[in-house]
Coordinates of C-alpha atoms and ligand atoms in Angstrom, one line a residue:
M365 CA 0.0 0.0 -0.1
N366 CA 1.3 3.5 -0.5
D367 CA 0.9 6.1 2.0
I368 CA -2.1 7.6 0.7
A369 CA -3.9 4.5 0.6
H370 CA -2.7 3.6 4.0
N371 CA -3.5 7.0 5.3
L372 CA -7.2 6.6 3.9
A373 CA -7.6 3.1 5.4
Q374 CA -6.5 4.8 8.8
V375 CA -9.2 7.5 8.6
R376 CA -11.7 5.2 7.4
A377 CA -11.0 2.9 10.6
K378 CA -11.3 5.9 12.7
I379 CA -14.9 6.7 11.2
L380 CA -15.9 3.5 11.8
A381 CA -14.9 3.5 15.6
A382 CA -16.3 6.9 16.3
A383 CA -19.6 5.7 14.4
T384 CA -19.6 2.2 16.5
T385 CA -19.0 4.2 19.7
C386 CA -21.9 6.2 19.3
G387 CA -24.2 3.4 17.9
R388 CA -24.4 5.1 14.3
A389 CA -23.9 3.1 10.9
P390 CA -20.5 3.8 9.4
E391 CA -22.2 4.3 6.0
E392 CA -24.0 7.2 7.2
I393 CA -20.9 9.4 7.2
T394 CA -19.1 10.1 4.0
L395 CA -15.3 11.0 3.8
L396 CA -14.6 14.1 1.8
A397 CA -10.7 13.8 1.2
V398 CA -9.7 17.5 1.0
S399 CA -6.9 17.5 -1.8
K400 CA -6.0 21.5 -1.5
T401 CA -2.7 22.5 -2.7
K402 CA -2.1 18.7 -3.3
P403 CA -1.0 17.6 -7.1
A404 CA -3.3 15.4 -9.3
S405 CA -0.8 12.4 -8.8
A406 CA -2.0 12.4 -4.9
V407 CA -5.7 12.3 -6.0
V408 CA -4.9 9.3 -8.4
Q409 CA -3.5 7.4 -5.4
A410 CA -6.7 8.2 -3.4
F411 CA -8.6 7.1 -6.5
E412 CA -6.9 4.0 -7.1
A413 CA -7.6 3.1 -3.3
G414 CA -11.0 3.5 -3.7
H415 CA -11.9 6.9 -3.0
R416 CA -14.3 9.0 -4.8
A417 CA -15.2 12.6 -2.9
F418 CA -12.6 15.2 -3.0
G419 CA -12.6 18.8 -1.6
E420 CA -11.2 21.7 -3.0
N421 CA -10.8 25.3 -1.4
Y422 CA -9.3 27.2 -4.3
V423 CA -11.5 27.6 -7.3
Q424 CA -8.9 28.0 -10.0
E425 CA -6.6 25.0 -8.6
G426 CA -10.0 22.7 -8.1
V427 CA -11.1 23.5 -11.8
D428 CA -7.6 22.5 -13.2
K429 CA -7.8 19.3 -11.4
I430 CA -11.3 18.5 -12.4
L431 CA -10.3 19.4 -15.9
H432 CA -7.1 17.2 -16.0
F433 CA -9.4 14.1 -14.8
R434 CA -11.9 15.0 -17.3
Q435 CA -9.6 15.1 -20.2
Q436 CA -8.2 11.7 -19.1
G437 CA -11.9 10.1 -19.2
V438 CA -11.7 9.4 -15.5
E439 CA -15.2 8.9 -14.5
G440 CA -16.9 8.6 -11.2
M441 CA -15.2 11.5 -9.3
Q442 CA -17.2 13.9 -7.3
W443 CA -15.7 17.2 -6.5
H444 CA -16.9 19.7 -3.6
F445 CA -15.9 23.3 -3.4
I446 CA -15.3 24.0 0.3
G447 CA -13.6 27.3 0.2
P448 CA -14.8 31.1 0.8
L449 CA -16.6 32.0 -2.5
Q450 CA -16.6 35.4 -4.4
S451 CA -19.1 36.0 -6.8
N452 CA -16.8 36.6 -9.6
K453 CA -15.7 33.1 -9.2
S454 CA -19.3 31.6 -8.9
R455 CA -19.4 30.5 -12.8
L456 CA -16.2 28.4 -12.3
V457 CA -17.8 26.5 -9.4
A458 CA -21.2 26.1 -11.2
E459 CA -19.7 24.9 -14.3
H460 CA -17.3 22.2 -12.9
F461 CA -18.2 21.2 -9.4
D462 CA -20.9 18.8 -8.1
W463 CA -21.0 20.3 -4.7
C464 CA -20.7 24.0 -3.1
H465 CA -20.3 23.8 0.7
T466 CA -20.1 27.5 1.4
V467 CA -23.2 29.4 0.0
D468 CA -23.6 32.2 2.8
R469 CA -25.9 34.5 1.0
L470 CA -28.7 34.7 -1.6
K471 CA -26.5 36.5 -4.3
I472 CA -24.1 33.5 -4.6
A473 CA -27.0 30.9 -4.5
S474 CA -28.8 33.1 -7.3
R475 CA -25.7 33.2 -9.5
L476 CA -24.9 29.6 -8.9
S477 CA -28.4 28.6 -9.9
E478 CA -28.4 30.8 -13.0
Q479 CA -24.6 29.7 -14.1
R480 CA -25.4 26.1 -13.8
P481 CA -25.2 24.4 -17.3
A482 CA -28.7 23.2 -18.1
E483 CA -27.4 19.8 -19.4
L484 CA -26.1 19.0 -15.7
P485 CA -27.9 18.0 -12.8
P486 CA -28.4 20.9 -10.2
L487 CA -25.5 22.0 -8.3
N488 CA -25.9 20.4 -4.5
V489 CA -25.3 23.0 -2.1
L490 CA -24.9 23.3 1.6
I491 CA -25.4 26.5 3.5
Q492 CA -22.6 27.5 5.7
V493 CA -23.3 28.3 9.2
N494 CA -21.0 30.7 11.4
I495 CA -21.8 28.2 14.5
S496 CA -19.0 29.7 16.5
D497 CA -19.8 33.3 16.0
E498 CA -16.1 34.1 15.1
Q499 CA -14.6 37.3 13.6
S500 CA -14.4 35.1 10.2
K501 CA -17.1 36.5 7.9
S502 CA -17.9 33.2 6.4
G503 CA -21.4 31.8 7.2
I504 CA -24.7 32.8 8.4
D505 CA -25.9 33.1 11.9
L506 CA -28.2 30.0 12.6
A507 CA -31.1 32.9 13.1
E508 CA -30.9 33.6 9.4
L509 CA -31.0 30.0 8.2
D510 CA -34.9 29.7 7.8
A511 CA -35.2 32.8 5.6
L512 CA -32.2 31.7 3.4
A513 CA -33.3 28.2 3.0
A514 CA -36.6 29.1 1.9
Q515 CA -34.9 31.3 -0.7
V516 CA -32.4 28.5 -1.9
V517 CA -35.1 26.0 -2.2
E518 CA -36.6 27.9 -4.9
L519 CA -33.5 28.1 -7.3
P520 CA -33.9 25.6 -10.0
G521 CA -30.2 25.4 -10.7
I522 CA -29.1 24.4 -7.4
C523 CA -30.2 21.6 -5.0
L524 CA -30.3 22.5 -1.0
R525 CA -28.6 19.2 0.4
G526 CA -28.0 20.8 3.8
L527 CA -25.6 22.6 6.1
M528 CA -21.7 23.0 6.6
A529 CA -19.8 24.5 9.3
I530 CA -16.2 25.0 10.6
P531 CA -16.5 25.5 14.1
A532 CA -13.5 27.2 15.8
P533 CA -11.1 25.1 17.7
A534 CA -12.5 24.0 20.9
A535 CA -10.5 23.4 24.0
S536 CA -12.5 20.0 25.1
Y537 CA -14.5 17.3 23.4
D538 CA -17.6 18.4 25.3
Q539 CA -17.3 22.1 23.8
Q540 CA -16.9 20.4 20.4
F541 CA -19.8 18.3 20.9
A542 CA -22.1 21.3 22.1
L543 CA -21.3 23.2 19.0
A544 CA -21.7 20.1 16.8
R545 CA -25.1 19.5 18.3
Q546 CA -26.3 23.0 17.6
M547 CA -25.5 22.2 13.9
A548 CA -27.3 19.0 14.2
V549 CA -30.5 20.3 15.7
A550 CA -30.7 22.9 12.9
F551 CA -29.8 20.4 10.5
D552 CA -32.5 18.0 11.8
A553 CA -35.3 21.0 11.5
L554 CA -34.2 21.7 7.8
K555 CA -34.5 17.8 7.1
V556 CA -38.2 17.7 8.4
R557 CA -39.2 20.8 6.2
Y558 CA -37.3 20.0 2.8
P559 CA -36.8 16.3 1.5
S560 CA -33.6 17.1 -0.4
V561 CA -31.7 17.9 2.9
D562 CA -29.6 14.8 3.7
T563 CA -26.1 16.3 4.4
L564 CA -24.3 17.4 7.5
S565 CA -20.8 18.7 6.7
L566 CA -19.1 19.0 9.6
G567 CA -16.0 17.7 11.5
M568 CA -12.1 17.8 10.7
S569 CA -9.1 15.8 11.9
D570 CA -9.5 17.5 15.6
D571 CA -13.2 17.2 16.0
M572 CA -14.2 14.0 13.8
E573 CA -15.3 12.3 16.8
A574 CA -17.7 14.6 18.6
A575 CA -19.1 15.7 15.1
I576 CA -20.0 11.9 14.2
A577 CA -21.4 11.6 17.8
A578 CA -23.5 14.8 17.4
G579 CA -24.7 13.6 13.8
S580 CA -22.5 14.7 11.1
T581 CA -23.0 12.7 7.8
M582 CA -19.9 14.2 6.1
V583 CA -16.3 14.7 7.5
R584 CA -13.7 16.7 5.5
I585 CA -10.1 15.5 6.2
G586 CA -7.1 16.7 4.3
T587 CA -3.6 16.5 6.0
A588 CA -4.4 12.9 7.7
I589 CA -4.7 11.5 4.2
F590 CA -2.3 13.6 1.7
G591 CA 0.3 14.9 4.6
A592 CA 1.1 18.3 5.5
R593 CA 0.5 21.2 3.2
D594 CA 3.2 23.2 1.6
Y595 CA 2.0 26.6 0.8
T596 CA 5.6 28.2 -0.1
K597 CA 5.2 26.7 -3.4
N598 CA 2.4 28.9 -4.5
Ligands
PLP458 C1 -8.6 22.5 4.5 C2 -9.8 22.1 5.0 C3 -10.2 20.8 5.8 C4 -8.9 19.8 5.8 O1 -8.3 20.2 6.9 P1 -7.0 19.2 7.3 O2 -6.7 19.8 8.7 O3 -5.8 19.2 6.3 O4 -7.6 17.9 7.6 C5 -11.4 20.7 5.9 N1 -12.2 21.7 5.8 C6 -12.1 22.6 4.8 C7 -13.1 23.7 5.0 C8 -10.8 23.2 4.8 O5 -10.3 24.1 4.4

């Protein structure tokens, strides 16, 4: 096994253990392999180890990888945009990605819907919630969720699949769990209202266990699969 295949197996084992501990079926939790800053050759290794869902933070880098694999005729990959999205980049996301996790205003949602090519299925979107109320401007407050969701579900080019959050680092498991539970409660309420909602994107390397115990259905892991990122090259 190469390193990446080995790392993937370890991360999957951790997800299995976390799910088992809290009495959930491991199939309920999707692993998103975050490949930002990593070369296509690293993605190939994960693909060959059976992995299909990849997350990218930077629009142009993600599109370059998607086109690379499309040109090679590789099928079955699923690409998730998980970075902050500016309006002037929305077209690239709408035209190339399968999912966007970072919808946090109607303007972005409307643009993604209008710009989604008619021959593709609707773009799967998650509404990003700023659950830790940080300085970070990404994500809406939970109080704004109902109003935004009601508008997003009306847009024909996108499909509301659920919620995403990047909680601030918390000192303890209990704090991580408390934040994750707030997200899970909002997610459960949304699910009751909209049948398309089935995804809670929550949990990274440091808070994966708490997120899974709280009800996450998708964890986003980069470093533990692909190794440390080197930003000096860019
Ligand atoms: C980079 C990133 C991850 C993965 O982080 P690691 O620490 O490498 O596991 C997950 N989610 C988001 C939104 C990210 O930007």
